[in-house]
Protein backbone atom coordinates (compact mmCIF):
# COMPACT_ATOMS: atom_id res chain seq x y z
CA UNK A 1 0.00 0.00 0.00
CA UNK A 2 1.36 3.37 -0.92
CA UNK A 3 -0.52 6.25 0.70
CA UNK A 4 2.44 8.63 0.50
CA UNK A 5 1.24 10.70 -2.51
CA UNK A 6 -2.21 11.29 -1.01
CA UNK A 7 -0.72 12.12 2.39
CA UNK A 8 1.58 14.62 0.78
CA UNK A 9 -1.17 16.20 -1.31
CA UNK A 10 -3.27 16.68 1.83
CA UNK A 11 -0.28 18.18 3.66
CA UNK A 12 0.37 20.64 0.87
CA UNK A 13 -3.28 21.67 0.94
CA UNK A 14 -3.37 22.15 4.73
CA UNK A 15 -0.08 24.06 4.62
CA UNK A 16 -1.37 26.40 1.93
CA UNK A 17 -4.39 27.15 4.12
CA UNK A 18 -2.06 27.95 7.06
CA UNK A 19 0.11 30.25 4.98
CA UNK A 20 -1.53 33.62 5.86
CA UNK A 21 -1.35 32.85 9.59
CA UNK A 22 2.33 31.82 9.33
CA UNK A 23 3.20 34.96 7.38
CA UNK A 24 1.51 37.11 10.04
CA UNK A 25 3.44 35.32 12.80
CA UNK A 26 6.73 35.64 10.92
CA UNK A 27 6.25 39.37 10.34
CA UNK A 28 5.34 39.95 13.99
CA UNK A 29 8.54 38.14 14.99
CA UNK A 30 10.49 40.12 12.41
CA UNK A 31 9.31 43.44 13.83
CA UNK A 32 10.38 42.57 17.37
CA UNK A 33 13.65 40.65 17.03
CA UNK A 34 15.61 39.57 20.12
CA UNK A 35 19.23 38.47 20.52
CA UNK A 36 20.86 35.68 22.48
CA UNK A 37 19.46 33.27 25.04
CA UNK A 38 16.68 35.44 26.48
CA UNK A 39 13.91 36.01 23.96
CA UNK A 40 10.82 36.68 26.13
CA UNK A 41 8.72 38.41 23.44
CA UNK A 42 9.52 35.68 20.93
CA UNK A 43 8.74 32.96 23.44
CA UNK A 44 5.38 34.60 24.22
CA UNK A 45 4.47 34.73 20.51
CA UNK A 46 5.34 31.05 20.07
CA UNK A 47 3.30 30.05 23.10
CA UNK A 48 0.33 32.06 21.85
CA UNK A 49 0.60 30.41 18.42
CA UNK A 50 0.67 26.92 19.99
CA UNK A 51 -2.24 27.68 22.34
CA UNK A 52 -4.93 25.02 22.30
CA UNK A 53 -2.86 22.38 20.51
CA UNK A 54 -2.50 18.94 22.14
CA UNK A 55 1.15 19.55 23.10
CA UNK A 56 3.16 19.02 26.29
CA UNK A 57 5.11 22.23 26.71
CA UNK A 58 8.25 22.82 28.78
CA UNK A 59 10.03 26.15 29.02
CA UNK A 60 13.78 26.50 29.38
CA UNK A 61 15.37 27.46 32.70
CA UNK A 62 18.59 29.12 31.56
CA UNK A 63 17.16 30.36 28.26
CA UNK A 64 13.73 31.18 26.86
CA UNK A 65 13.34 27.98 24.86
CA UNK A 66 10.07 26.19 24.18
CA UNK A 67 10.05 22.40 23.98
CA UNK A 68 6.70 21.05 22.76
CA UNK A 69 5.95 17.34 22.56
CA UNK A 70 3.18 15.85 20.46
CA UNK A 71 2.29 12.29 21.43
CA UNK A 72 0.77 10.43 18.52
CA UNK A 73 -2.32 8.28 19.06
CA UNK A 74 -0.24 5.19 18.27
CA UNK A 75 3.00 4.06 19.92
CA UNK A 76 6.28 4.54 18.11
CA UNK A 77 9.64 6.25 18.17
CA UNK A 78 10.51 9.93 18.69
CA UNK A 79 11.50 12.42 16.00
CA UNK A 80 12.87 15.90 16.75
CA UNK A 81 12.29 19.02 14.64
CA UNK A 82 14.34 22.11 15.41
CA UNK A 83 13.78 25.80 14.70
CA UNK A 84 16.08 28.53 16.00
CA UNK A 85 14.53 31.84 17.07
CA UNK A 86 17.27 34.44 17.72
CA UNK A 87 18.19 37.55 15.74
CA UNK A 88 21.48 39.40 15.15
CA UNK A 89 23.01 42.73 16.22
CA UNK A 90 22.47 44.25 12.77
CA UNK A 91 20.73 47.52 11.85
CA UNK A 92 18.13 46.57 9.24
CA UNK A 93 18.17 48.54 5.98
CA UNK A 94 15.84 46.28 3.98
CA UNK A 95 13.17 48.97 3.74
CA UNK A 96 10.43 46.35 4.18
CA UNK A 97 7.11 47.51 5.62
CA UNK A 98 7.46 45.01 8.47
CA UNK A 99 11.15 45.80 9.12
CA UNK A 100 12.60 45.59 12.63
CA UNK A 101 11.36 48.21 15.07
CA UNK A 102 14.28 47.53 17.42
CA UNK A 103 17.34 49.69 16.69
CA UNK A 104 20.44 47.62 15.96
CA UNK A 105 18.64 44.27 16.03
CA UNK A 106 17.44 42.34 12.98
CA UNK A 107 16.31 38.88 11.94
CA UNK A 108 19.09 38.94 9.34
CA UNK A 109 19.51 35.15 9.26
CA UNK A 110 15.84 34.29 8.76
CA UNK A 111 15.33 32.57 12.12
CA UNK A 112 11.90 34.28 12.23
CA UNK A 113 10.94 32.03 9.30
CA UNK A 114 12.33 28.98 11.12
CA UNK A 115 10.18 29.79 14.16
CA UNK A 116 7.02 30.32 12.09
CA UNK A 117 7.75 27.24 9.96
CA UNK A 118 8.10 25.07 13.06
CA UNK A 119 4.83 26.42 14.46
CA UNK A 120 3.26 25.49 11.12
CA UNK A 121 4.68 21.97 11.32
CA UNK A 122 3.29 21.63 14.86
CA UNK A 123 -0.18 22.65 13.66
CA UNK A 124 -0.06 20.24 10.70
CA UNK A 125 1.11 17.33 12.83
CA UNK A 126 -1.40 18.02 15.62
CA UNK A 127 -4.17 17.80 12.99
CA UNK A 128 -2.78 14.36 12.09
CA UNK A 129 -2.34 13.09 15.64
CA UNK A 130 -4.78 10.20 15.19
CA UNK A 131 -2.60 8.56 12.55
CA UNK A 132 0.72 9.39 14.17
CA UNK A 133 2.75 6.39 15.38
CA UNK A 134 5.20 7.94 17.83
CA UNK A 135 6.06 11.36 19.21
CA UNK A 136 7.42 14.57 17.77
CA UNK A 137 9.57 16.98 19.79
CA UNK A 138 9.41 20.59 18.55
CA UNK A 139 12.60 22.34 19.65
CA UNK A 140 12.22 26.14 19.61
CA UNK A 141 15.78 27.25 20.30
CA UNK A 142 17.22 30.63 21.34
CA UNK A 143 20.89 31.55 21.07
CA UNK A 144 22.02 29.88 17.85
CA UNK A 145 24.16 32.87 16.83
CA UNK A 146 27.16 32.06 19.01
CA UNK A 147 25.43 31.76 22.38
CA UNK A 148 25.30 27.95 22.34
CA UNK A 149 21.54 27.61 22.88
CA UNK A 150 21.44 24.03 21.59
CA UNK A 151 24.01 22.92 24.16
CA UNK A 152 21.92 24.37 27.00
CA UNK A 153 18.72 22.79 25.65
CA UNK A 154 20.48 19.41 25.42
CA UNK A 155 21.64 19.93 29.00
CA UNK A 156 18.09 20.76 30.06
CA UNK A 157 16.83 17.52 28.49
CA UNK A 158 15.42 18.30 25.05
CA UNK A 159 16.72 14.97 23.73
CA UNK A 160 14.77 13.09 26.39
CA UNK A 161 11.61 15.21 26.20
CA UNK A 162 9.81 12.64 24.03
CA UNK A 163 10.42 9.83 26.56
CA UNK A 164 13.17 8.17 24.53
CA UNK A 165 16.06 9.38 22.40
CA UNK A 166 14.90 10.67 19.02
CA UNK A 167 15.62 8.24 16.18
CA UNK A 168 16.10 11.24 13.89
CA UNK A 169 16.32 15.03 13.97
CA UNK A 170 15.72 17.54 11.18
CA UNK A 171 16.27 21.27 10.75
CA UNK A 172 15.68 23.70 7.90
CA UNK A 173 17.66 26.89 7.29
CA UNK A 174 16.48 29.57 4.86
CA UNK A 175 18.93 31.22 2.46
CA UNK A 176 18.43 34.82 1.27
CA UNK A 177 20.53 34.18 -1.83
CA UNK A 178 22.57 31.50 -3.65
CA UNK A 179 19.68 29.00 -3.76
CA UNK A 180 16.71 29.76 -6.02
CA UNK A 181 13.42 30.41 -4.23
CA UNK A 182 11.77 27.25 -2.96
CA UNK A 183 14.68 24.92 -3.64
CA UNK A 184 15.83 22.52 -0.94
CA UNK A 185 19.52 21.63 -0.78
CA UNK A 186 21.48 19.31 1.44
CA UNK A 187 24.32 16.80 1.37
CA UNK A 188 25.39 13.72 3.33
CA UNK A 189 28.33 14.15 5.71
CA UNK A 190 29.72 17.56 6.67
CA UNK A 191 27.36 20.40 5.73
CA UNK A 192 28.53 23.29 7.95
CA UNK A 193 32.05 24.05 9.18
CA UNK A 194 33.47 24.00 12.66
CA UNK A 195 34.62 27.44 13.82
CA UNK A 196 37.13 27.64 16.67
CA UNK A 197 39.51 30.34 17.93
CA UNK A 198 43.25 30.11 18.61
CA UNK A 199 44.66 32.87 20.82
CA UNK A 200 48.43 33.07 21.24
CA UNK A 201 50.56 35.16 23.61
CA UNK A 202 54.35 35.06 23.20
CA UNK A 203 56.25 36.53 26.13
CA UNK A 204 59.85 37.71 26.00
CA UNK A 205 61.60 40.63 27.66
CA UNK A 206 61.34 44.21 26.48
CA UNK A 207 64.28 46.50 25.86
CA UNK A 208 65.89 49.15 23.66
CA UNK A 209 65.42 48.62 19.93
CA UNK A 210 69.12 49.32 19.34
CA UNK A 211 70.32 46.40 21.48
CA UNK A 212 68.02 43.40 20.83
CA UNK A 213 70.67 41.02 22.21
CA UNK A 214 70.01 42.47 25.67
CA UNK A 215 66.26 41.86 25.35
CA UNK A 216 64.16 38.88 24.21
CA UNK A 217 62.11 40.08 21.24
CA UNK A 218 58.74 38.32 20.79
CA UNK A 219 57.88 40.05 17.48
CA UNK A 220 59.96 38.07 14.92
CA UNK A 221 58.99 34.76 16.51
CA UNK A 222 55.30 35.69 16.49
CA UNK A 223 55.59 36.66 12.80
CA UNK A 224 57.31 33.35 12.08
CA UNK A 225 54.47 31.53 13.86
CA UNK A 226 51.83 33.30 11.76
CA UNK A 227 53.57 32.24 8.55
CA UNK A 228 54.22 28.73 9.84
CA UNK A 229 50.49 28.28 10.46
CA UNK A 230 49.91 28.77 6.72
CA UNK A 231 52.63 26.25 5.90
CA UNK A 232 50.99 23.83 8.32
CA UNK A 233 47.67 24.23 6.47
CA UNK A 234 49.17 23.26 3.12
CA UNK A 235 51.68 20.63 4.30
CA UNK A 236 49.79 18.84 7.06
CA UNK A 237 46.21 18.76 5.75
CA UNK A 238 44.53 16.93 2.89
CA UNK A 239 43.61 19.34 0.10
CA UNK A 240 40.25 17.54 -0.11
CA UNK A 241 39.60 17.84 3.64
CA UNK A 242 40.81 21.40 4.06
CA UNK A 243 41.19 23.71 7.02
CA UNK A 244 41.24 27.51 7.00
CA UNK A 245 43.39 29.40 9.51
CA UNK A 246 43.12 33.18 9.38
CA UNK A 247 45.10 35.31 11.83
CA UNK A 248 42.72 38.24 12.01
CA UNK A 249 44.35 40.14 14.85
CA UNK A 250 48.02 40.74 15.73
CA UNK A 251 49.22 43.20 18.38
CA UNK A 252 52.66 44.00 19.73
CA UNK A 253 54.54 47.04 20.88
CA UNK A 254 53.95 50.77 20.97
CA UNK A 255 56.70 52.45 18.92
CA UNK A 256 59.60 51.76 16.58
CA UNK A 257 62.54 51.78 18.99
CA UNK A 258 61.14 49.79 21.90
CA UNK A 259 61.12 46.00 22.01
CA UNK A 260 57.86 44.95 23.69
CA UNK A 261 57.49 42.32 26.39
CA UNK A 262 54.94 40.34 24.42
CA UNK A 263 53.11 39.78 21.15
CA UNK A 264 49.52 38.58 20.94
CA UNK A 265 47.60 37.20 17.97
CA UNK A 266 44.31 35.43 17.34
CA UNK A 267 43.06 33.23 14.51
CA UNK A 268 39.74 31.78 13.40
CA UNK A 269 40.19 28.09 12.65
CA UNK A 270 37.65 26.49 10.29
CA UNK A 271 37.44 22.81 9.48
CA UNK A 272 35.00 20.57 7.63
CA UNK A 273 35.40 17.17 9.25
CA UNK A 274 35.65 16.11 12.88
CA UNK A 275 39.01 14.43 12.06
CA UNK A 276 40.54 17.57 10.54
CA UNK A 277 39.16 19.64 13.41
CA UNK A 278 40.68 17.42 16.09
CA UNK A 279 44.01 17.51 14.30
CA UNK A 280 44.18 21.26 13.60
CA UNK A 281 43.17 22.08 17.16
CA UNK A 282 46.02 19.87 18.41
CA UNK A 283 48.68 20.80 15.83
CA UNK A 284 48.25 24.58 15.61
CA UNK A 285 48.96 25.26 19.31
CA UNK A 286 51.83 22.74 19.26
CA UNK A 287 53.39 24.50 16.28
CA UNK A 288 53.26 28.04 17.69
CA UNK A 289 54.46 26.79 21.09
CA UNK A 290 57.40 25.05 19.44
CA UNK A 291 58.41 28.14 17.49
CA UNK A 292 58.17 30.47 20.48
CA UNK A 293 60.06 28.11 22.76
CA UNK A 294 62.77 27.58 20.15
CA UNK A 295 63.39 31.32 20.43
CA UNK A 296 63.43 31.23 24.23
CA UNK A 297 59.98 32.75 24.69
CA UNK A 298 57.17 31.51 26.89
CA UNK A 299 54.01 30.79 24.93
CA UNK A 300 50.34 30.61 25.86
CA UNK A 301 48.37 29.03 23.04
CA UNK A 302 44.70 28.72 23.96
CA UNK A 303 41.99 27.09 21.88
CA UNK A 304 38.45 28.32 22.49
CA UNK A 305 36.03 25.84 20.99
CA UNK A 306 33.13 27.24 18.99
CA UNK A 307 30.61 25.01 17.20
CA UNK A 308 31.76 21.63 15.86
CA UNK A 309 31.25 20.43 12.29
CA UNK A 310 27.58 19.85 11.43
CA UNK A 311 27.50 16.33 10.02
CA UNK A 312 24.46 14.98 8.19
CA UNK A 313 23.69 11.29 8.62
CA UNK A 314 23.82 9.69 5.13
CA UNK A 315 20.62 7.62 5.53
CA UNK A 316 18.61 10.49 7.03
CA UNK A 317 19.87 12.82 4.32
CA UNK A 318 18.91 10.41 1.54
CA UNK A 319 15.48 10.08 3.14
CA UNK A 320 15.06 13.86 3.55
CA UNK A 321 16.17 14.56 -0.03
CA UNK A 322 13.71 11.98 -1.37
CA UNK A 323 10.91 13.30 0.87
CA UNK A 324 11.53 16.91 -0.23
CA UNK A 325 11.56 15.83 -3.88
CA UNK A 326 8.27 13.95 -3.55
CA UNK A 327 6.55 16.68 -1.57
CA UNK A 328 7.77 19.72 -3.50
CA UNK A 329 8.89 18.34 -6.86
CA UNK A 330 12.09 16.50 -7.76
CA UNK A 331 13.49 19.56 -9.57
CA UNK A 332 13.41 21.51 -6.28
CA UNK A 333 15.43 19.02 -4.20
CA UNK A 334 19.16 19.11 -4.94
CA UNK A 335 22.44 17.76 -3.57
CA UNK A 336 24.99 20.37 -2.50
CA UNK A 337 28.46 19.79 -3.94
CA UNK A 338 30.24 21.28 -0.92
CA UNK A 339 29.62 22.22 2.70
CA UNK A 340 29.05 25.84 3.74
CA UNK A 341 31.89 27.59 5.64
CA UNK A 342 29.52 29.07 8.23
CA UNK A 343 28.87 27.20 11.47
CA UNK A 344 25.70 26.07 13.22
CA UNK A 345 24.95 24.63 16.65
CA UNK A 346 22.54 22.04 15.23
CA UNK A 347 25.93 20.27 15.04
CA UNK A 348 25.45 19.38 18.70
CA UNK A 349 22.15 17.63 17.95
CA UNK A 350 23.70 15.90 14.92
CA UNK A 351 26.50 14.59 17.13
CA UNK A 352 23.98 12.65 19.24
CA UNK A 353 21.06 11.89 16.91
CA UNK A 354 21.14 10.82 13.21
CA UNK A 355 20.20 14.10 11.58
CA UNK A 356 19.61 15.96 8.36
CA UNK A 357 20.07 19.72 8.07
CA UNK A 358 18.56 21.23 4.94
CA UNK A 359 18.78 24.64 3.30
CA UNK A 360 15.66 26.20 1.79
CA UNK A 361 15.95 28.95 -0.81
CA UNK A 362 13.97 32.05 0.24
CA UNK A 363 15.38 34.67 -2.10
CA UNK A 364 12.60 37.19 -2.86
CA UNK A 365 11.29 36.84 -6.44
CA UNK A 366 12.38 40.39 -7.33
CA UNK A 367 16.03 39.61 -6.53
CA UNK A 368 18.63 37.48 -8.31
CA UNK A 369 19.82 34.64 -6.06
CA UNK A 370 23.32 35.04 -7.51
CA UNK A 371 23.65 38.67 -6.40
CA UNK A 372 21.09 39.16 -3.59
CA UNK A 373 22.51 40.15 -0.17
CA UNK A 374 23.24 37.01 1.83
CA UNK A 375 22.16 36.02 5.34
CA UNK A 376 23.51 38.39 8.06
CA UNK A 377 23.52 41.37 5.66
CA UNK A 378 21.53 44.45 6.83
CA UNK A 379 19.82 44.28 3.42
CA UNK A 380 19.02 40.56 3.53
CA UNK A 381 15.39 39.75 2.74
CA UNK A 382 13.61 36.40 2.93
CA UNK A 383 10.46 35.55 0.99
CA UNK A 384 7.88 34.30 3.48
CA UNK A 385 5.88 32.72 0.64
CA UNK A 386 8.09 29.66 1.35
CA UNK A 387 6.61 29.25 4.86
CA UNK A 388 3.87 26.84 3.83
CA UNK A 389 6.43 24.61 2.12
CA UNK A 390 8.76 24.86 5.12
CA UNK A 391 5.98 23.77 7.48
CA UNK A 392 4.82 20.98 5.15
CA UNK A 393 8.35 19.67 4.66
CA UNK A 394 9.13 19.56 8.39
CA UNK A 395 5.80 17.83 9.03
CA UNK A 396 6.38 15.34 6.20
CA UNK A 397 9.87 14.51 7.46
CA UNK A 398 8.39 13.55 10.83
CA UNK A 399 5.35 11.77 9.39
CA UNK A 400 7.35 9.76 6.88
CA UNK A 401 9.98 8.85 9.45
CA UNK A 402 7.40 7.72 12.00
CA UNK A 403 5.80 5.39 9.49
CA UNK A 404 9.24 3.80 9.12
CA UNK A 405 9.67 4.52 5.44
CA UNK A 406 13.22 4.49 4.23
CA UNK A 407 14.56 6.38 1.24
CA UNK A 408 14.39 3.17 -0.82
CA UNK A 409 10.75 2.63 0.07
CA UNK A 410 9.93 6.22 -0.77
CA UNK A 411 11.52 6.06 -4.17
CA UNK A 412 10.27 2.49 -4.81
ZN1 LIG B 1 21.14 31.20 10.92
Coordinates of N, CA and C and ligand atoms in Angstrom, one line a residue, residues 84 109 111 114 144-145 173 344 375-376, ligand 1:
X84 N 15.4 27.5 15.1 CA 16.1 28.5 16.0 C 15.3 29.9 15.9
X109 N 19.2 36.5 9.7 CA 19.5 35.2 9.3 C 18.2 34.3 9.0
X111 N 15.8 33.5 11.1 CA 15.3 32.6 12.1 C 13.8 32.8 12.4
X114 N 12.2 30.3 10.5 CA 12.3 29.0 11.1 C 11.3 28.8 12.2
X144 N 21.2 30.6 18.8 CA 22.0 29.9 17.9 C 23.2 30.7 17.4
X145 N 23.1 32.0 17.4 CA 24.2 32.9 16.8 C 25.3 33.0 17.9
X173 N 17.1 25.5 7.2 CA 17.7 26.9 7.3 C 17.4 27.6 6.0
X344 N 27.1 26.3 12.8 CA 25.7 26.1 13.2 C 25.7 25.1 14.4
X375 N 22.5 36.0 3.9 CA 22.2 36.0 5.3 C 23.2 36.8 6.1
X376 N 22.7 37.5 7.2 CA 23.5 38.4 8.1 C 23.7 39.8 7.5
Ligands
LIG1 ZN1 21.1 31.2 10.9

